[in-house]
Coordinates of C-alpha atoms and ligand atoms in Angstrom, one line a residue:
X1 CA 93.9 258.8 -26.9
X2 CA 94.1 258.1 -22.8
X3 CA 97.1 256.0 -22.7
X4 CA 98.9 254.5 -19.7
X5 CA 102.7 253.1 -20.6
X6 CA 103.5 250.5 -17.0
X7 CA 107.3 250.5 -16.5
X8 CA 109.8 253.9 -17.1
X9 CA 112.8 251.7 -18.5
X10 CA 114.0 252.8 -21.8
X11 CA 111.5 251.2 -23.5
X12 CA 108.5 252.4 -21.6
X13 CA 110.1 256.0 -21.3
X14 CA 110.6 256.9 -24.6
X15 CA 107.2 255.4 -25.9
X16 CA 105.6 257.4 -23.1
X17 CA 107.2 260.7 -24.3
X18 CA 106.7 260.3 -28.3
X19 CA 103.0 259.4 -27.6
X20 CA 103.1 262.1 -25.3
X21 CA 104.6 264.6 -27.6
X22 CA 102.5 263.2 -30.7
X23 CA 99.3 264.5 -28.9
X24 CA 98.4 261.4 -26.9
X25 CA 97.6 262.0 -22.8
X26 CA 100.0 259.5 -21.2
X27 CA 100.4 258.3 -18.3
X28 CA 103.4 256.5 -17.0
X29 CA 103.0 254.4 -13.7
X30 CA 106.1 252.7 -12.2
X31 CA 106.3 251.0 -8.6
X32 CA 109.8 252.7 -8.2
X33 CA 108.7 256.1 -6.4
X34 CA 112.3 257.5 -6.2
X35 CA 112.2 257.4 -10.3
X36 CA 108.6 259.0 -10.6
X37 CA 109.3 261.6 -8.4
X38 CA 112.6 262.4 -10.5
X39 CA 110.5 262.3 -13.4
X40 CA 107.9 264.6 -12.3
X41 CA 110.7 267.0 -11.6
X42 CA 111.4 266.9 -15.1
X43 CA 114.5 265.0 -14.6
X44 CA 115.4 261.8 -16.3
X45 CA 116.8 258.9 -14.8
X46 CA 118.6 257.4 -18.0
X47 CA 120.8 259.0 -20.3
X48 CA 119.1 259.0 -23.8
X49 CA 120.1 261.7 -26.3
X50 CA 117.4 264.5 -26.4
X51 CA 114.7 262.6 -24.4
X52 CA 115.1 265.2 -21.5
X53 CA 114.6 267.9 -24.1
X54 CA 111.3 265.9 -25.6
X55 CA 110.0 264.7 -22.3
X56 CA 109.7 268.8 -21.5
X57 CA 107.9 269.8 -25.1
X58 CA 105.4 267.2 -24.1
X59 CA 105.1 267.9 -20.7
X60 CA 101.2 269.2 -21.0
X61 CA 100.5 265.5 -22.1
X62 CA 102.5 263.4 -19.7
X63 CA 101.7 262.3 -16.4
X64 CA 104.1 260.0 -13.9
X65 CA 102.7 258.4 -11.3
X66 CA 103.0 255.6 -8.8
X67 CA 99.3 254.9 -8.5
X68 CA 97.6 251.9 -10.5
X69 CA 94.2 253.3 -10.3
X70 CA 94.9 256.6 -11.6
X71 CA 96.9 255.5 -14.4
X72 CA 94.5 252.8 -15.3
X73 CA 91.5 253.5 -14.7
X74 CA 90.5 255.7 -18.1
X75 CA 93.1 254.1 -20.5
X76 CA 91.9 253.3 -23.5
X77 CA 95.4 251.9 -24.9
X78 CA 97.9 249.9 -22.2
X79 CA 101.8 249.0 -23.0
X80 CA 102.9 247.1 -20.9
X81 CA 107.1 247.7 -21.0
X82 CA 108.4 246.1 -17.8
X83 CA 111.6 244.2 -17.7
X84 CA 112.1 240.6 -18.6
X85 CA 115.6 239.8 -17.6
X86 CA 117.0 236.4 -18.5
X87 CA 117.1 233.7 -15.3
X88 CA 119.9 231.8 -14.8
X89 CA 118.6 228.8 -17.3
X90 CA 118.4 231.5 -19.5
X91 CA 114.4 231.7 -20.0
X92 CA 113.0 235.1 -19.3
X93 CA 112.2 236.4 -15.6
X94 CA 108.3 237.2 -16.3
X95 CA 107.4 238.0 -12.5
X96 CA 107.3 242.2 -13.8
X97 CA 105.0 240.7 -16.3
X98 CA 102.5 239.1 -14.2
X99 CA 102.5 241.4 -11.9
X100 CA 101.3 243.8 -14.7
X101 CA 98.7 242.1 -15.8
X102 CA 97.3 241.3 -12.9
X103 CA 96.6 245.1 -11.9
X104 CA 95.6 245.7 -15.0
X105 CA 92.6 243.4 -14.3
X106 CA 91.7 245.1 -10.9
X107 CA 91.8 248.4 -12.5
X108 CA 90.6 249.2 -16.0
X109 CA 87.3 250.6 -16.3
X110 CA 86.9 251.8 -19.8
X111 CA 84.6 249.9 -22.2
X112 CA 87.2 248.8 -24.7
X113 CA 90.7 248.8 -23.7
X114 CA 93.6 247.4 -26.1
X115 CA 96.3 245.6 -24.1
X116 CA 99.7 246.3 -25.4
X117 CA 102.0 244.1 -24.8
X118 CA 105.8 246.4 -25.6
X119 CA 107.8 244.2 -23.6
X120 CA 109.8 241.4 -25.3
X121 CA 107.9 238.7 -24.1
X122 CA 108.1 235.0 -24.8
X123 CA 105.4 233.9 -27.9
X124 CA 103.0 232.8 -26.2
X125 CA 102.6 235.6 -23.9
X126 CA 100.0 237.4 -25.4
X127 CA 97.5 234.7 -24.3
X128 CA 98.7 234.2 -21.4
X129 CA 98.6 237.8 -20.1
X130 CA 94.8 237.9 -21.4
X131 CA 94.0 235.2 -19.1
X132 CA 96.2 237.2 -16.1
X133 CA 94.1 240.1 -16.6
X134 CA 90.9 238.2 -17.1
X135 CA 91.4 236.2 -13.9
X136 CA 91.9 239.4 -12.3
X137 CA 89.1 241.5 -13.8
X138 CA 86.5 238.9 -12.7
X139 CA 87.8 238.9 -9.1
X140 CA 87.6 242.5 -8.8
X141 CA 84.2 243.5 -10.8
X142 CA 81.2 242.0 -10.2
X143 CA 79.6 242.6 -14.1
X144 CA 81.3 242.7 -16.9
X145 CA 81.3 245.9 -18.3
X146 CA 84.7 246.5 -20.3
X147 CA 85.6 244.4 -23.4
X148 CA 90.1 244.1 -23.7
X149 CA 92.2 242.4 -26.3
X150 CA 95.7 241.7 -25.7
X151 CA 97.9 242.9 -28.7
X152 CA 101.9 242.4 -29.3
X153 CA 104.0 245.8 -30.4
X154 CA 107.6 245.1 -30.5
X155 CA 110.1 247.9 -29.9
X156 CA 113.1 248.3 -32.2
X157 CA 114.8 251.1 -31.1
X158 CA 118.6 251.5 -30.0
X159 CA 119.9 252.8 -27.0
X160 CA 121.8 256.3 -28.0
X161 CA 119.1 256.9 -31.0
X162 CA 115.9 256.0 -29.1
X163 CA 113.9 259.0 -29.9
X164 CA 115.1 259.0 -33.8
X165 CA 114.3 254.9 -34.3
X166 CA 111.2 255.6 -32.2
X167 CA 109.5 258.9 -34.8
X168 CA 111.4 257.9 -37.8
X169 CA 111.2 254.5 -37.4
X170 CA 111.2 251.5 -40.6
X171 CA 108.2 250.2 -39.4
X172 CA 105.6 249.7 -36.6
X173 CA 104.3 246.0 -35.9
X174 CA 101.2 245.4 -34.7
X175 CA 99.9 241.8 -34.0
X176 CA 96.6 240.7 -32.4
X177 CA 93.7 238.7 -33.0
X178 CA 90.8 241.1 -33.2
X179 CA 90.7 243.3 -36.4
X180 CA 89.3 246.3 -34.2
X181 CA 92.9 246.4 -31.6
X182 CA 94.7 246.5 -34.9
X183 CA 92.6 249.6 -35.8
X184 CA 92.8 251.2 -32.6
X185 CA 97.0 250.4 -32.4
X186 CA 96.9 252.0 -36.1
X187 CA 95.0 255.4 -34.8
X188 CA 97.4 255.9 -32.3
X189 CA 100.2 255.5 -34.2
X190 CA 98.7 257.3 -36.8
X191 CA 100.7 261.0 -36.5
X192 CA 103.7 258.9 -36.9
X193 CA 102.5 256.4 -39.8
X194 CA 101.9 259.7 -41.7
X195 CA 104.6 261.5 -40.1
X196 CA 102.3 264.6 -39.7
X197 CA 104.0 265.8 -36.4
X198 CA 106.5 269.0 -36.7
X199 CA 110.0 267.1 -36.1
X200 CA 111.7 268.6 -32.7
X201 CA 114.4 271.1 -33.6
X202 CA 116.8 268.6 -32.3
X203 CA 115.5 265.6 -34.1
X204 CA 114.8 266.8 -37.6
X205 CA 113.4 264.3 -39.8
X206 CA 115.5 262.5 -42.4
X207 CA 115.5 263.9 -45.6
X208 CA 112.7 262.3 -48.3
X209 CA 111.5 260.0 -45.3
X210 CA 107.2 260.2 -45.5
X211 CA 106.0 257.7 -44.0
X212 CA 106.7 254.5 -41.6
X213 CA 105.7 251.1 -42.8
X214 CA 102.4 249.6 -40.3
X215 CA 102.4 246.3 -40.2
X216 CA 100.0 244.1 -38.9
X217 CA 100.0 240.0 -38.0
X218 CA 98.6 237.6 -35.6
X219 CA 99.7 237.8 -31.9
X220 CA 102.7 235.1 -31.8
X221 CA 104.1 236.4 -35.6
X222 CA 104.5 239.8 -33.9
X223 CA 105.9 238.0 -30.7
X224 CA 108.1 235.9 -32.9
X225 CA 109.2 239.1 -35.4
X226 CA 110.6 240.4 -32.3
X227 CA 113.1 237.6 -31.5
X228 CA 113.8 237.4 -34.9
X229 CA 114.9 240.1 -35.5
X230 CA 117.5 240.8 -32.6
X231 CA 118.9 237.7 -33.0
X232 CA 119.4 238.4 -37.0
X233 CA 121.3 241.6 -36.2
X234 CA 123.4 239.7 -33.5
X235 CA 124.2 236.8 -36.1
X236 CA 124.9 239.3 -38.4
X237 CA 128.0 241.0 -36.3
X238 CA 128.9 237.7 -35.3
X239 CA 129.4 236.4 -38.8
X240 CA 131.4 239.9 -39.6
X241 CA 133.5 239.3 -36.5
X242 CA 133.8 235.1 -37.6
X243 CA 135.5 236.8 -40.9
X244 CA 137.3 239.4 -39.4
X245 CA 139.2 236.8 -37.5
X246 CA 140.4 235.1 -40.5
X247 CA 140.8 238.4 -42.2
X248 CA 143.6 238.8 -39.4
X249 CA 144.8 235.4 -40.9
X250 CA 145.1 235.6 -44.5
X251 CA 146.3 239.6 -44.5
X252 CA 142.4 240.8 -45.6
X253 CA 141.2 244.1 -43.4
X254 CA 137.5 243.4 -42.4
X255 CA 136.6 247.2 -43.0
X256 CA 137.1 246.4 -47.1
X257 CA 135.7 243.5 -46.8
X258 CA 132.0 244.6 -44.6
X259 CA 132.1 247.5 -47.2
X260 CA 132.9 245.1 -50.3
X261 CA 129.6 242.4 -49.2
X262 CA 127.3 245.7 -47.4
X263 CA 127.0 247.2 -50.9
X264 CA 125.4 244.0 -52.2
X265 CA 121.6 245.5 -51.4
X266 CA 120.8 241.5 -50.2
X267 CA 123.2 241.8 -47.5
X268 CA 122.9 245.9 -46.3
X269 CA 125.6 247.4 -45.1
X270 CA 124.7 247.8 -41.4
X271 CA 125.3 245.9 -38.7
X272 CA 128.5 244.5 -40.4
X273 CA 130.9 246.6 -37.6
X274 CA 133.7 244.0 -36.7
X275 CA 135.2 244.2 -33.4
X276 CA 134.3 243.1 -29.8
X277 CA 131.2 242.2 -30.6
X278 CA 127.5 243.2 -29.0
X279 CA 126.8 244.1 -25.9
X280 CA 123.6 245.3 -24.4
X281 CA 120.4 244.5 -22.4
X282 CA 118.7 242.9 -25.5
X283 CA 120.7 240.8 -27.4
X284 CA 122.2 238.3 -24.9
X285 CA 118.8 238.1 -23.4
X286 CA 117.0 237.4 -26.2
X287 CA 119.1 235.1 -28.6
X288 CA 119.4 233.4 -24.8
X289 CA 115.5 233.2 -24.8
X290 CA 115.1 232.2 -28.5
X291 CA 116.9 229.5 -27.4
X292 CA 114.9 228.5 -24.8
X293 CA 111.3 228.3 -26.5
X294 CA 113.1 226.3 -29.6
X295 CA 114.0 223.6 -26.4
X296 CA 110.5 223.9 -25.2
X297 CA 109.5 223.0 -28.7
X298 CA 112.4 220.2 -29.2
X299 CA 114.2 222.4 -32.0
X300 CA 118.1 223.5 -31.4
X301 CA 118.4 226.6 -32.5
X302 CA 122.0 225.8 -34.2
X303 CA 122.3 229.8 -35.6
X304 CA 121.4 231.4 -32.8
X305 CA 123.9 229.5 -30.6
X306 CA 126.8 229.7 -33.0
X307 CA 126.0 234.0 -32.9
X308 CA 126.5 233.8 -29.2
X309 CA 129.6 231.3 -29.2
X310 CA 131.2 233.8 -31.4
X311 CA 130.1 236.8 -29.4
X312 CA 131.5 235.3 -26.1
X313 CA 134.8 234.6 -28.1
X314 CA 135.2 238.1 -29.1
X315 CA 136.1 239.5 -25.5
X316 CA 138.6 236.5 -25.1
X317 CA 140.1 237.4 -28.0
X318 CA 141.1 240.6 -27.0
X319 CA 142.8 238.9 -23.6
X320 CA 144.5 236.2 -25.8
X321 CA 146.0 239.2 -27.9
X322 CA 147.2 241.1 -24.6
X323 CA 148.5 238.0 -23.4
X324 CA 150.6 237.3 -26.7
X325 CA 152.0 240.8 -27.0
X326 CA 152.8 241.3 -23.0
X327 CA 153.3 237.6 -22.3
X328 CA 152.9 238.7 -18.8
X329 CA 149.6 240.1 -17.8
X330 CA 150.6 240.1 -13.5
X331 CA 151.5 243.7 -12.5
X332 CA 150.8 245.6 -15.6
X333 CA 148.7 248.2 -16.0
X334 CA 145.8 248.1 -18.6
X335 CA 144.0 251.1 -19.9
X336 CA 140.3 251.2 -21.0
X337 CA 138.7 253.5 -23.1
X338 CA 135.0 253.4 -23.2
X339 CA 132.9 251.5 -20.4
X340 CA 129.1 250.9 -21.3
X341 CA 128.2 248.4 -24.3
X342 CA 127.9 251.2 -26.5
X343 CA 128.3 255.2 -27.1
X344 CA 126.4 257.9 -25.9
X345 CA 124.3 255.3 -23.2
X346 CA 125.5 254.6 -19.9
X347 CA 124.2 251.6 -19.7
X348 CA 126.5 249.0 -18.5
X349 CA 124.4 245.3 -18.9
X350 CA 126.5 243.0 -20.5
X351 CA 129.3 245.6 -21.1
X352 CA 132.3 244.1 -22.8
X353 CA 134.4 246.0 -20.8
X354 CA 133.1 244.6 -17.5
X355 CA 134.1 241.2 -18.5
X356 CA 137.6 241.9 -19.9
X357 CA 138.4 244.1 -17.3
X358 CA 137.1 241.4 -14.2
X359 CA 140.0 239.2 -16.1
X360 CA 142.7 241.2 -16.5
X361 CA 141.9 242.1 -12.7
X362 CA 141.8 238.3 -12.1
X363 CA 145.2 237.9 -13.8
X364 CA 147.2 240.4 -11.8
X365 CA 146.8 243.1 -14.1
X366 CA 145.8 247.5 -12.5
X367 CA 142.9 248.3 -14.5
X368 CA 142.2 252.1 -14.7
X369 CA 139.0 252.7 -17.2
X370 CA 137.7 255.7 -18.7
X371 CA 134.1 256.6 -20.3
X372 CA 132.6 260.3 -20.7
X373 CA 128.8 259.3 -19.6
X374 CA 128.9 256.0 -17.9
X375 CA 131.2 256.3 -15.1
X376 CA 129.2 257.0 -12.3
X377 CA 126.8 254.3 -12.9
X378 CA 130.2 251.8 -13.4
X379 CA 131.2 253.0 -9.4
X380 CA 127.5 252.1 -8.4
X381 CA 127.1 249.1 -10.3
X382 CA 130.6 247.4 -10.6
X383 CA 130.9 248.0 -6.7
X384 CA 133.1 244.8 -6.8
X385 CA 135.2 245.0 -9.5
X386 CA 138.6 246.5 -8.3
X387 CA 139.5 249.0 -11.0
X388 CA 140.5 252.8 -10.9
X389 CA 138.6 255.2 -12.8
X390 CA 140.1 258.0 -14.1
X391 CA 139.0 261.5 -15.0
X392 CA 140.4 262.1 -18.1
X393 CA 140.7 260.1 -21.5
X394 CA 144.6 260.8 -21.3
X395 CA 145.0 259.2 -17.8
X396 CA 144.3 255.5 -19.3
X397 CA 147.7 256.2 -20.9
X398 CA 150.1 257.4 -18.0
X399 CA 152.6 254.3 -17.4
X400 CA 150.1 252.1 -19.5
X401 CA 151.7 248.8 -20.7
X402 CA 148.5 248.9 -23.1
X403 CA 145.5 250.8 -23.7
X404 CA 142.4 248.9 -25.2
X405 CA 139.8 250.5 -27.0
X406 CA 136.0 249.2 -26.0
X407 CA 133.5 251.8 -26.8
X408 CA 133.8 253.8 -29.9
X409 CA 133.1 257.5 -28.9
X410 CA 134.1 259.9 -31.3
X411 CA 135.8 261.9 -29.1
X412 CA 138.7 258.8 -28.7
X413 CA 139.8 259.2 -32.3
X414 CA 141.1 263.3 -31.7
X415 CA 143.4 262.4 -28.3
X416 CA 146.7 263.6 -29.4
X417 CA 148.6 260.2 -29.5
X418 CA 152.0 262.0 -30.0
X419 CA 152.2 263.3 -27.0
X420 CA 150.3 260.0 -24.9
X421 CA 153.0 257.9 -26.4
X422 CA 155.4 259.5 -24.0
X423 CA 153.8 259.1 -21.4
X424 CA 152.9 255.1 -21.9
X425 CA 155.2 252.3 -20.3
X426 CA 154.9 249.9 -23.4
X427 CA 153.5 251.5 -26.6
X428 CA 150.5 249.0 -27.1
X429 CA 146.9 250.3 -28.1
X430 CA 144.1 247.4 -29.2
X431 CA 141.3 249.0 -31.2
X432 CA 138.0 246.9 -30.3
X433 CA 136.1 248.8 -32.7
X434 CA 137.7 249.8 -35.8
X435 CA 137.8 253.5 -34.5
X436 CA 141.4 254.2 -34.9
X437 CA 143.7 255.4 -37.9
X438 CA 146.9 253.1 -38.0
X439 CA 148.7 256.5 -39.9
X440 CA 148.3 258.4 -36.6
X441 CA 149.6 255.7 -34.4
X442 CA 152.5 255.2 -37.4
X443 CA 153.2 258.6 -36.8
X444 CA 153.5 258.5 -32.9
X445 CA 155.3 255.4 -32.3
X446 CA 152.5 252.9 -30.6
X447 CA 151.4 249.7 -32.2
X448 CA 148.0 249.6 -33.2
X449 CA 146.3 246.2 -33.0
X450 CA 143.0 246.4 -34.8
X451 CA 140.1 243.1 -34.5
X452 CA 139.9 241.9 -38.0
X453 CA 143.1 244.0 -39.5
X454 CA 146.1 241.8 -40.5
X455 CA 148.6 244.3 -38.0
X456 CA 152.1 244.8 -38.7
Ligands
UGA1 C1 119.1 246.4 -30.1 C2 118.5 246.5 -31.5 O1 119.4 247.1 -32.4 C3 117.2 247.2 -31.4 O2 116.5 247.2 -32.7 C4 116.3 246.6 -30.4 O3 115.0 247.3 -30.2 C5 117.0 246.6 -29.1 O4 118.2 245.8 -29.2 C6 116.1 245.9 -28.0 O5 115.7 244.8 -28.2 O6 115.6 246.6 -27.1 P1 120.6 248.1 -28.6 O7 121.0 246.9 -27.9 O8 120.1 249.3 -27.9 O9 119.5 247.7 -29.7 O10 121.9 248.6 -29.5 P2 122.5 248.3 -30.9 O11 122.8 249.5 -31.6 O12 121.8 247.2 -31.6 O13 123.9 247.6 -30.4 C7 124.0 246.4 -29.7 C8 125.4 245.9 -29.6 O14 125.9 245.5 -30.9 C9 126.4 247.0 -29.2 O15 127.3 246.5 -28.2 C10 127.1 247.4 -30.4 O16 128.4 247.9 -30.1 C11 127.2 246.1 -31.2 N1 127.3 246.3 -32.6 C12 126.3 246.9 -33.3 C13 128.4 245.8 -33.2 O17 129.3 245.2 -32.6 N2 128.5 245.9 -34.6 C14 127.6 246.5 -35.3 O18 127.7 246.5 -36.6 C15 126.5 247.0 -34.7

């Protein structure tokens, strides 16, 4: 099917590339030129496992362009997957949005075009974007020749695992009100509903998984699914990290414990990973916006707030336990391990460690941070953030008073502590994550604090 994806974010990228790569012709359009010319040089401009490798495969089916009218023109199917950053009030910024829809109007041609809305957009949104493009159309066409319908398909993929949540995802949602944009959402999706496509070499397909689950609703149930469902995950690693604090308390370790409630099949056990909490593009913004529409409506949303007072209190914590073991935070030096909100992204928005190491910068304390992908961007982007960056894991630890742990790579959990603890000014690691084992850190003389373990 002629489909145009508007916005080369992650969301918009990796749609753009599966369809691509599942047969569809696709054409991405992005006002950023810098980024489309980048992509049509076969280069991509975020760091996603594999999509590089993907984006190439399905080269003969994906087009980048700057240009409205050639993207437009022919589509038959339209995401739109623009940004909707939160505003200071916490609502969502929907100018991207509008703007969107708006072209959108001027420029489709074909006689039945499905609107996608991919972007997590305020319920609500799917009607007002149809009367965005609809306004528009009329100014721009003198008859009416083309029928649309606005539909809602919310993305659920993770940053790090894109590609893998995207083809073998748990389900697809599609909500609109016309029984025919449901059919036409369930054709394109089709390869991927059936799972017909030969996996990539680099992404083969779970073992005994057959088919994804296609779901199909009214607009705002699709809208609402959306926000649901991000601010469920982020309640449940608040609630893990809630008992993980009294865990430290009564002498309980939150690992036995996740493990001990994950295996009820009720609960699940993912999502239950105590530590500093979530980070991210997505769930700040939208809990925040969840919010927002329950004030519009008169309804507090008591859950969703207490999720987000226990995430903020997370990267506190791991100050208040600094400031208890070093009393004195003025003049020391701090390592960090791991920079971006999680592994294998760079992305940085709403980083822990940007917060906790603005702080410890604020309290007197030489920050030096490490991360293997997301450094780069951190020099860009944290421009004013007076920290040191160094170029190997092992430097965080050279005359470190303590070393705290923010991103779980892998990779931290072979350093050879033995030899790090000689070279650390106070033998103090904290262990955000859970990554560490205490035995090694037994073995080479540094106390290991761990969120949610009672430490000796
Ligand atoms: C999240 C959702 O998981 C996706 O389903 C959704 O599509 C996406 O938001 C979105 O709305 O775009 P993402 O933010 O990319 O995806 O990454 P997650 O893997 O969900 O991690 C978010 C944060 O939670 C990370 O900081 C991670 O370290 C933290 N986390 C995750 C925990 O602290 N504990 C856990 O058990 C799991």
């Amino acid at each position: 099917m002629k489909t145009a994806i508007i916005g080369t974010g992650y969301v918009g990228l990796t749609t753009g590339v599966a369809l691509a790569f599942l047969g569809h012709e696709v054409t991405c359009l992005d006002v950023d030129s810098a980024k489309i010319d980048q992509l049509n040089s076969g280069e991509c401009p975020i760091y996603e496992p594999h999509l590089t490798a993907l984006m190439l495969q399905a080269k003969p089916n994906l087009k980048f362009t700057t240009r409205a009218d050639v993207a437009l023109e022919k589509a038959e199917v339209i995401f739109i997957a623009v940004g909707t950053p939160s505003l200071p009030d916490g609502s969502p910024n929907l100018s991207y949005l509008k703007s969107a829809a708006q072209s959108i109007g001027v420029h489709i041609e074909s006689s039945y075009v499905v609107i996608v809305n991919k972007s997590t957009v305020p319920i609500g949104s799917g009607n007002w974007v149809e009367s965005l493009v609809r306004d528009a159309y009329r100014a721009h066409h003198k008859e009416s020749h083309t029928q649309f319908v606005v539909a809602s398909n919310p993305e659920f993929l993770r940053e790090g695992s894109a590609l893998a949540d995207m083809l073998f995802a748990d389900r697809v949602v599609v909500g609109a009100d016309e029984p025919k944009a449901i059919e036409v959402m369930r054709k394109l999706y089709q390869p991927l509903i059936e799972q017909t496509f030969e996996a990539p070499s680099f992404l083969p397909r779970p073992e005994n998984f057959r088919a994804v689950h296609f779901l199909s609703s009214d607009l705002q149930s699709a809208e609402l699914i959306k926000y649901a469902a991000n601010a469920f995950l982020a309640l449940k690693i608040s609630f893990i990290n809630e008992i993980a604090e009294l865990a430290e308390k009564v002498g309980a370790d939150i690992h036995s414990v996740s493990r001990g409630i994950g295996l009820d099949s009720r609960i699940g056990n993912r999502f239950l990973q105590a530590g500093i909490g979530w980070g991210g593009s997505c769930f700040a913004k939208d809990t925040s916006a969840l919010i927002s529409t329950g004030k519009e409506y008169g309804l507090p949303m008591a859950i969703t707030q207490a999720a987000r007072d226990v995430n903020a209190r997370q990267r506190t914590r791991m100050i208040e336990i600094l400031m208890s073991e070093l009393k004195i935070l003025k003049g020391r030096k701090i390592g960090i391990l791991g920079l971006a909100f999680k592994p294998f992204t760079d992305d940085l928005r709403d980083a822990p460690a940007f917060e906790i190491a603005q702080t410890l910068v604020e309290r007197g304390a030489k920050v030096v941070g490490f991360d293997p992908i997301a450094m780069d961007r951190a020099k860009k982007e944290w421009g004013g953030l007076d920290i040191e960056y160094a170029a190997h894991p092992e430097s965080v630890f050279d005359e470190a008073d303590a070393v705290l742990l923010i991103t779980e790579w892998p990779e931290f959990k072979e350093l050879a502590f033995q030899s790090l603890s000689q070279k650390m000014k106070n033998r103090l690691v904290v262990d955000g994550r859970g990554l560490f084992d205490s035995k090694n850190f037994r073995l080479a003389g540094i106390k290991l604090i761990t969120l949610g373990r009672s430490n000796s």
